[in-house]
Amino acid sequence: GNSVTQMEGPVTLSEEAFLTINCTYTATGYPSLFWYVQYPGEGLQLLLKATKADDKGSNKGFEATYRKETTSFHLEKGSVQVSDSAVYFCALRRSGNTPLVFGKGTRLSVIA
Amino acid sequence: EPEVTQTPSHQVTQMGQEVILRCVPISNHLYFYWYRQILGQKVEFLVSFYNNEISEKSEIFDDQFSVERPDGSNFTLKIRSTKLEDSAMYFCASRPLAGGTDTQYFGPGTRLTVL
């Protein structure tokens, strides 16, 4: 079946450090891939997405590249800020109308 | 910017009671979803709804659950007889079109606590 595996948290970084959160997936066909972010007390917000192999999604300094050969969609940011502290969810969707399949989420804490 | 809203933000209920969780999707959206997240676990799909009927449902969505779009704006999730294991954060989501690659927009969630 379809599934998403992301690195266990929590991840604690100092401000301006480099961030990588690993995400790999198992899916039939060519899913779309997403990163959602959940700030404290809020709902899930789309951070970025990629819909085909080698696409790079980017937003707010975050990037992730759809790697079909390694079935990965790792999230990166060159310099994190305290305001990036949140839970990050990797997700896939098989096709337009199908539901999202989420990973377990990775909690990021950035300290000043 | 339009957003999905959910009420209440927190619901506490006794085991065996019925609860209704309410969502107002973004107004021109056509596809609606409910997901839940048990504390410390994955966000899990419950049900999708399109054209006034269930489009897809997961194993979790058994006879105790139902969804309804009673008017042009609300989208509700009813749990007929709550169990302790229904305690979770419930998220509503909507998307504008059927098909394509457009995004699901999530509400802030309702935290359901079953005692």
mmCIF file of N, CA, C and O in Angstrom, chain B residues 1-54:
data_model
loop_
_atom_site.group_PDB
_atom_site.id
_atom_site.type_symbol
_atom_site.label_atom_id
_atom_site.label_comp_id
_atom_site.label_asym_id
_atom_site.label_seq_id
_atom_site.Cartn_x
_atom_site.Cartn_y
_atom_site.Cartn_z
ATOM 1 N N GLU B 1 -7.729 36.244 3.273
ATOM 2 C CA GLU B 1 -7.693 34.994 2.502
ATOM 3 C C GLU B 1 -8.723 34.018 3.078
ATOM 4 O O GLU B 1 -8.802 33.840 4.286
ATOM 5 N N PRO B 2 -9.516 33.372 2.227
ATOM 6 C CA PRO B 2 -10.523 32.429 2.738
ATOM 7 C C PRO B 2 -9.850 31.286 3.479
ATOM 8 O O PRO B 2 -8.741 30.869 3.125
ATOM 9 N N GLU B 3 -10.557 30.757 4.487
ATOM 10 C CA GLU B 3 -9.996 29.643 5.231
ATOM 11 C C GLU B 3 -11.103 28.699 5.674
ATOM 12 O O GLU B 3 -12.281 29.067 5.732
ATOM 13 N N VAL B 4 -10.695 27.492 5.969
ATOM 14 C CA VAL B 4 -11.607 26.500 6.517
ATOM 15 C C VAL B 4 -11.730 26.762 8.021
ATOM 16 O O VAL B 4 -10.717 26.958 8.699
ATOM 17 N N THR B 5 -12.949 26.778 8.516
ATOM 18 C CA THR B 5 -13.154 26.970 9.954
ATOM 19 C C THR B 5 -13.807 25.728 10.549
ATOM 20 O O THR B 5 -14.550 24.998 9.859
ATOM 21 N N GLN B 6 -13.535 25.504 11.834
ATOM 22 C CA GLN B 6 -14.104 24.358 12.528
ATOM 23 C C GLN B 6 -14.567 24.769 13.914
ATOM 24 O O GLN B 6 -13.916 25.579 14.579
ATOM 25 N N THR B 7 -15.689 24.192 14.323
ATOM 26 C CA THR B 7 -16.192 24.422 15.674
ATOM 27 C C THR B 7 -16.716 23.117 16.258
ATOM 28 O O THR B 7 -17.200 22.250 15.516
ATOM 29 N N PRO B 8 -16.595 22.939 17.570
ATOM 30 C CA PRO B 8 -15.843 23.785 18.483
ATOM 31 C C PRO B 8 -14.346 23.518 18.359
ATOM 32 O O PRO B 8 -13.951 22.594 17.660
ATOM 33 N N SER B 9 -13.561 24.276 19.048
ATOM 34 C CA SER B 9 -12.123 24.009 19.023
ATOM 35 C C SER B 9 -11.781 22.839 19.939
ATOM 36 O O SER B 9 -10.827 22.102 19.698
ATOM 37 N N HIS B 10 -12.581 22.683 20.987
ATOM 38 C CA HIS B 10 -12.365 21.585 21.917
ATOM 39 C C HIS B 10 -13.718 21.085 22.397
ATOM 40 O O HIS B 10 -14.575 21.884 22.777
ATOM 41 N N GLN B 11 -13.923 19.770 22.324
ATOM 42 C CA GLN B 11 -15.172 19.146 22.762
ATOM 43 C C GLN B 11 -14.834 18.035 23.744
ATOM 44 O O GLN B 11 -14.033 17.151 23.424
ATOM 45 N N VAL B 12 -15.464 18.105 24.907
ATOM 46 C CA VAL B 12 -15.305 17.045 25.899
ATOM 47 C C VAL B 12 -16.646 16.342 26.035
ATOM 48 O O VAL B 12 -17.685 16.996 26.160
ATOM 49 N N THR B 13 -16.633 15.017 25.992
ATOM 50 C CA THR B 13 -17.881 14.276 26.050
ATOM 51 C C THR B 13 -17.693 13.001 26.853
ATOM 52 O O THR B 13 -16.558 12.541 27.065
ATOM 53 N N GLN B 14 -18.809 12.436 27.282
ATOM 54 C CA GLN B 14 -18.764 11.164 27.989
ATOM 55 C C GLN B 14 -18.869 10.026 26.985
ATOM 56 O O GLN B 14 -19.544 10.141 25.956
ATOM 57 N N MET B 15 -18.237 8.933 27.300
ATOM 58 C CA MET B 15 -18.307 7.746 26.460
ATOM 59 C C MET B 15 -19.766 7.371 26.211
ATOM 60 O O MET B 15 -20.596 7.414 27.125
ATOM 61 N N GLY B 16 -20.071 7.024 24.971
ATOM 62 C CA GLY B 16 -21.432 6.645 24.620
ATOM 63 C C GLY B 16 -22.292 7.792 24.119
ATOM 64 O O GLY B 16 -23.376 7.557 23.559
ATOM 65 N N GLN B 17 -21.838 9.012 24.303
ATOM 66 C CA GLN B 17 -22.600 10.164 23.838
ATOM 67 C C GLN B 17 -22.342 10.415 22.360
ATOM 68 O O GLN B 17 -21.317 10.042 21.808
ATOM 69 N N GLU B 18 -23.291 11.086 21.740
ATOM 70 C CA GLU B 18 -23.147 11.504 20.339
ATOM 71 C C GLU B 18 -22.463 12.860 20.283
ATOM 72 O O GLU B 18 -22.735 13.728 21.127
ATOM 73 N N VAL B 19 -21.583 13.041 19.319
ATOM 74 C CA VAL B 19 -20.985 14.355 19.091
ATOM 75 C C VAL B 19 -21.103 14.713 17.616
ATOM 76 O O VAL B 19 -21.102 13.833 16.750
ATOM 77 N N ILE B 20 -21.216 15.991 17.369
ATOM 78 C CA ILE B 20 -21.208 16.509 15.995
ATOM 79 C C ILE B 20 -20.109 17.555 15.900
ATOM 80 O O ILE B 20 -20.112 18.541 16.649
ATOM 81 N N LEU B 21 -19.201 17.325 15.008
ATOM 82 C CA LEU B 21 -18.124 18.274 14.748
ATOM 83 C C LEU B 21 -18.468 19.030 13.465
ATOM 84 O O LEU B 21 -18.873 18.426 12.473
ATOM 85 N N ARG B 22 -18.270 20.330 13.523
ATOM 86 C CA ARG B 22 -18.725 21.159 12.416
ATOM 87 C C ARG B 22 -17.561 21.811 11.680
ATOM 88 O O ARG B 22 -16.558 22.201 12.290
ATOM 89 N N CYS B 23 -17.759 21.962 10.404
ATOM 90 C CA CYS B 23 -16.727 22.546 9.538
ATOM 91 C C CYS B 23 -17.429 23.445 8.530
ATOM 92 O O CYS B 23 -18.509 23.122 8.042
ATOM 93 N N VAL B 24 -16.810 24.571 8.242
ATOM 94 C CA VAL B 24 -17.260 25.403 7.134
ATOM 95 C C VAL B 24 -16.121 25.453 6.132
ATOM 96 O O VAL B 24 -15.108 26.122 6.361
ATOM 97 N N PRO B 25 -16.254 24.714 5.024
ATOM 98 C CA PRO B 25 -15.181 24.719 4.013
ATOM 99 C C PRO B 25 -15.112 26.064 3.299
ATOM 100 O O PRO B 25 -16.006 26.908 3.441
ATOM 101 N N ILE B 26 -14.091 26.244 2.522
ATOM 102 C CA ILE B 26 -13.964 27.444 1.698
ATOM 103 C C ILE B 26 -15.077 27.426 0.659
ATOM 104 O O ILE B 26 -15.382 26.380 0.070
ATOM 105 N N SER B 27 -15.676 28.593 0.405
ATOM 106 C CA SER B 27 -16.990 28.646 -0.230
ATOM 107 C C SER B 27 -17.061 28.055 -1.634
ATOM 108 O O SER B 27 -18.053 27.458 -1.989
ATOM 109 N N ASN B 28 -16.075 28.149 -2.448
ATOM 110 C CA ASN B 28 -16.190 27.616 -3.815
ATOM 111 C C ASN B 28 -15.575 26.228 -3.948
ATOM 112 O O ASN B 28 -15.397 25.737 -5.068
ATOM 113 N N HIS B 29 -15.272 25.600 -2.831
ATOM 114 C CA HIS B 29 -14.662 24.273 -2.881
ATOM 115 C C HIS B 29 -15.743 23.207 -3.050
ATOM 116 O O HIS B 29 -16.889 23.375 -2.611
ATOM 117 N N LEU B 30 -15.337 22.104 -3.689
ATOM 118 C CA LEU B 30 -16.298 21.067 -4.035
ATOM 119 C C LEU B 30 -16.041 19.737 -3.332
ATOM 120 O O LEU B 30 -16.922 18.897 -3.265
ATOM 121 N N TYR B 31 -14.813 19.550 -2.857
ATOM 122 C CA TYR B 31 -14.421 18.258 -2.292
ATOM 123 C C TYR B 31 -14.090 18.468 -0.822
ATOM 124 O O TYR B 31 -13.356 19.390 -0.487
ATOM 125 N N PHE B 32 -14.607 17.595 0.025
ATOM 126 C CA PHE B 32 -14.445 17.787 1.468
ATOM 127 C C PHE B 32 -13.927 16.508 2.110
ATOM 128 O O PHE B 32 -14.223 15.401 1.654
ATOM 129 N N TYR B 33 -13.158 16.695 3.171
ATOM 130 C CA TYR B 33 -12.502 15.564 3.831
ATOM 131 C C TYR B 33 -12.596 15.722 5.335
ATOM 132 O O TYR B 33 -12.598 16.826 5.873
ATOM 133 N N TRP B 34 -12.542 14.597 6.027
ATOM 134 C CA TRP B 34 -12.248 14.550 7.450
ATOM 135 C C TRP B 34 -11.047 13.637 7.672
ATOM 136 O O TRP B 34 -10.959 12.549 7.094
ATOM 137 N N TYR B 35 -10.135 14.141 8.508
ATOM 138 C CA TYR B 35 -8.970 13.372 8.954
ATOM 139 C C TYR B 35 -8.956 13.428 10.482
ATOM 140 O O TYR B 35 -9.567 14.312 11.086
ATOM 141 N N ARG B 36 -8.224 12.504 11.103
ATOM 142 C CA ARG B 36 -8.032 12.617 12.532
ATOM 143 C C ARG B 36 -6.582 12.300 12.881
ATOM 144 O O ARG B 36 -5.864 11.621 12.142
ATOM 145 N N GLN B 37 -6.193 12.804 14.043
ATOM 146 C CA GLN B 37 -4.833 12.583 14.536
ATOM 147 C C GLN B 37 -4.920 12.243 16.017
ATOM 148 O O GLN B 37 -5.178 13.128 16.850
ATOM 149 N N ILE B 38 -4.747 10.973 16.326
ATOM 150 C CA ILE B 38 -4.635 10.574 17.720
ATOM 151 C C ILE B 38 -3.293 11.088 18.237
ATOM 152 O O ILE B 38 -2.295 11.074 17.517
ATOM 153 N N LEU B 39 -3.286 11.527 19.479
ATOM 154 C CA LEU B 39 -2.096 12.163 20.052
ATOM 155 C C LEU B 39 -0.847 11.330 19.814
ATOM 156 O O LEU B 39 -0.802 10.149 20.158
ATOM 157 N N GLY B 40 0.156 11.955 19.192
ATOM 158 C CA GLY B 40 1.432 11.291 18.986
ATOM 159 C C GLY B 40 1.465 10.360 17.791
ATOM 160 O O GLY B 40 2.485 9.716 17.537
ATOM 161 N N GLN B 41 0.361 10.287 17.048
ATOM 162 C CA GLN B 41 0.310 9.361 15.911
ATOM 163 C C GLN B 41 0.114 10.121 14.600
ATOM 164 O O GLN B 41 0.060 11.340 14.560
ATOM 165 N N LYS B 42 0.007 9.353 13.529
ATOM 166 C CA LYS B 42 -0.134 9.946 12.200
ATOM 167 C C LYS B 42 -1.486 10.629 12.030
ATOM 168 O O LYS B 42 -2.461 10.273 12.681
ATOM 169 N N VAL B 43 -1.532 11.553 11.111
ATOM 170 C CA VAL B 43 -2.807 12.066 10.631
ATOM 171 C C VAL B 43 -3.396 10.994 9.712
ATOM 172 O O VAL B 43 -2.742 10.538 8.767
ATOM 173 N N GLU B 44 -4.645 10.590 9.995
ATOM 174 C CA GLU B 44 -5.261 9.484 9.261
ATOM 175 C C GLU B 44 -6.519 9.961 8.539
ATOM 176 O O GLU B 44 -7.333 10.696 9.107
ATOM 177 N N PHE B 45 -6.696 9.505 7.338
ATOM 178 C CA PHE B 45 -7.876 9.828 6.550
ATOM 179 C C PHE B 45 -9.102 9.091 7.092
ATOM 180 O O PHE B 45 -9.032 7.899 7.424
ATOM 181 N N LEU B 46 -10.217 9.787 7.163
ATOM 182 C CA LEU B 46 -11.475 9.162 7.550
ATOM 183 C C LEU B 46 -12.403 9.007 6.350
ATOM 184 O O LEU B 46 -12.851 7.910 6.027
ATOM 185 N N VAL B 47 -12.709 10.146 5.684
ATOM 186 C CA VAL B 47 -13.747 10.111 4.663
ATOM 187 C C VAL B 47 -13.587 11.301 3.736
ATOM 188 O O VAL B 47 -13.094 12.363 4.134
ATOM 189 N N SER B 48 -13.989 11.114 2.480
ATOM 190 C CA SER B 48 -14.083 12.223 1.539
ATOM 191 C C SER B 48 -15.506 12.303 1.006
ATOM 192 O O SER B 48 -16.232 11.293 0.973
ATOM 193 N N PHE B 49 -15.888 13.489 0.571
ATOM 194 C CA PHE B 49 -17.287 13.771 0.254
ATOM 195 C C PHE B 49 -17.322 14.682 -0.956
ATOM 196 O O PHE B 49 -16.648 15.718 -0.993
ATOM 197 N N TYR B 50 -18.120 14.284 -1.946
ATOM 198 C CA TYR B 50 -18.210 15.084 -3.162
ATOM 199 C C TYR B 50 -19.592 14.929 -3.742
ATOM 200 O O TYR B 50 -20.143 13.817 -3.765
ATOM 201 N N ASN B 51 -20.165 16.004 -4.195
ATOM 202 C CA ASN B 51 -21.471 15.962 -4.861
ATOM 203 C C ASN B 51 -22.518 15.315 -3.954
ATOM 204 O O ASN B 51 -23.318 14.494 -4.396
ATOM 205 N N ASN B 52 -22.467 15.675 -2.692
ATOM 206 C CA ASN B 52 -23.439 15.247 -1.693
ATOM 207 C C ASN B 52 -23.431 13.755 -1.388
ATOM 208 O O ASN B 52 -24.448 13.214 -0.929
ATOM 209 N N GLU B 53 -22.293 13.116 -1.621
ATOM 210 C CA GLU B 53 -22.192 11.721 -1.205
ATOM 211 C C GLU B 53 -20.752 11.378 -0.855
ATOM 212 O O GLU B 53 -19.820 12.070 -1.282
ATOM 213 N N ILE B 54 -20.615 10.303 -0.094
ATOM 214 C CA ILE B 54 -19.284 9.860 0.277
ATOM 215 C C ILE B 54 -18.566 9.351 -0.967
ATOM 216 O O ILE B 54 -19.106 8.543 -1.727
#
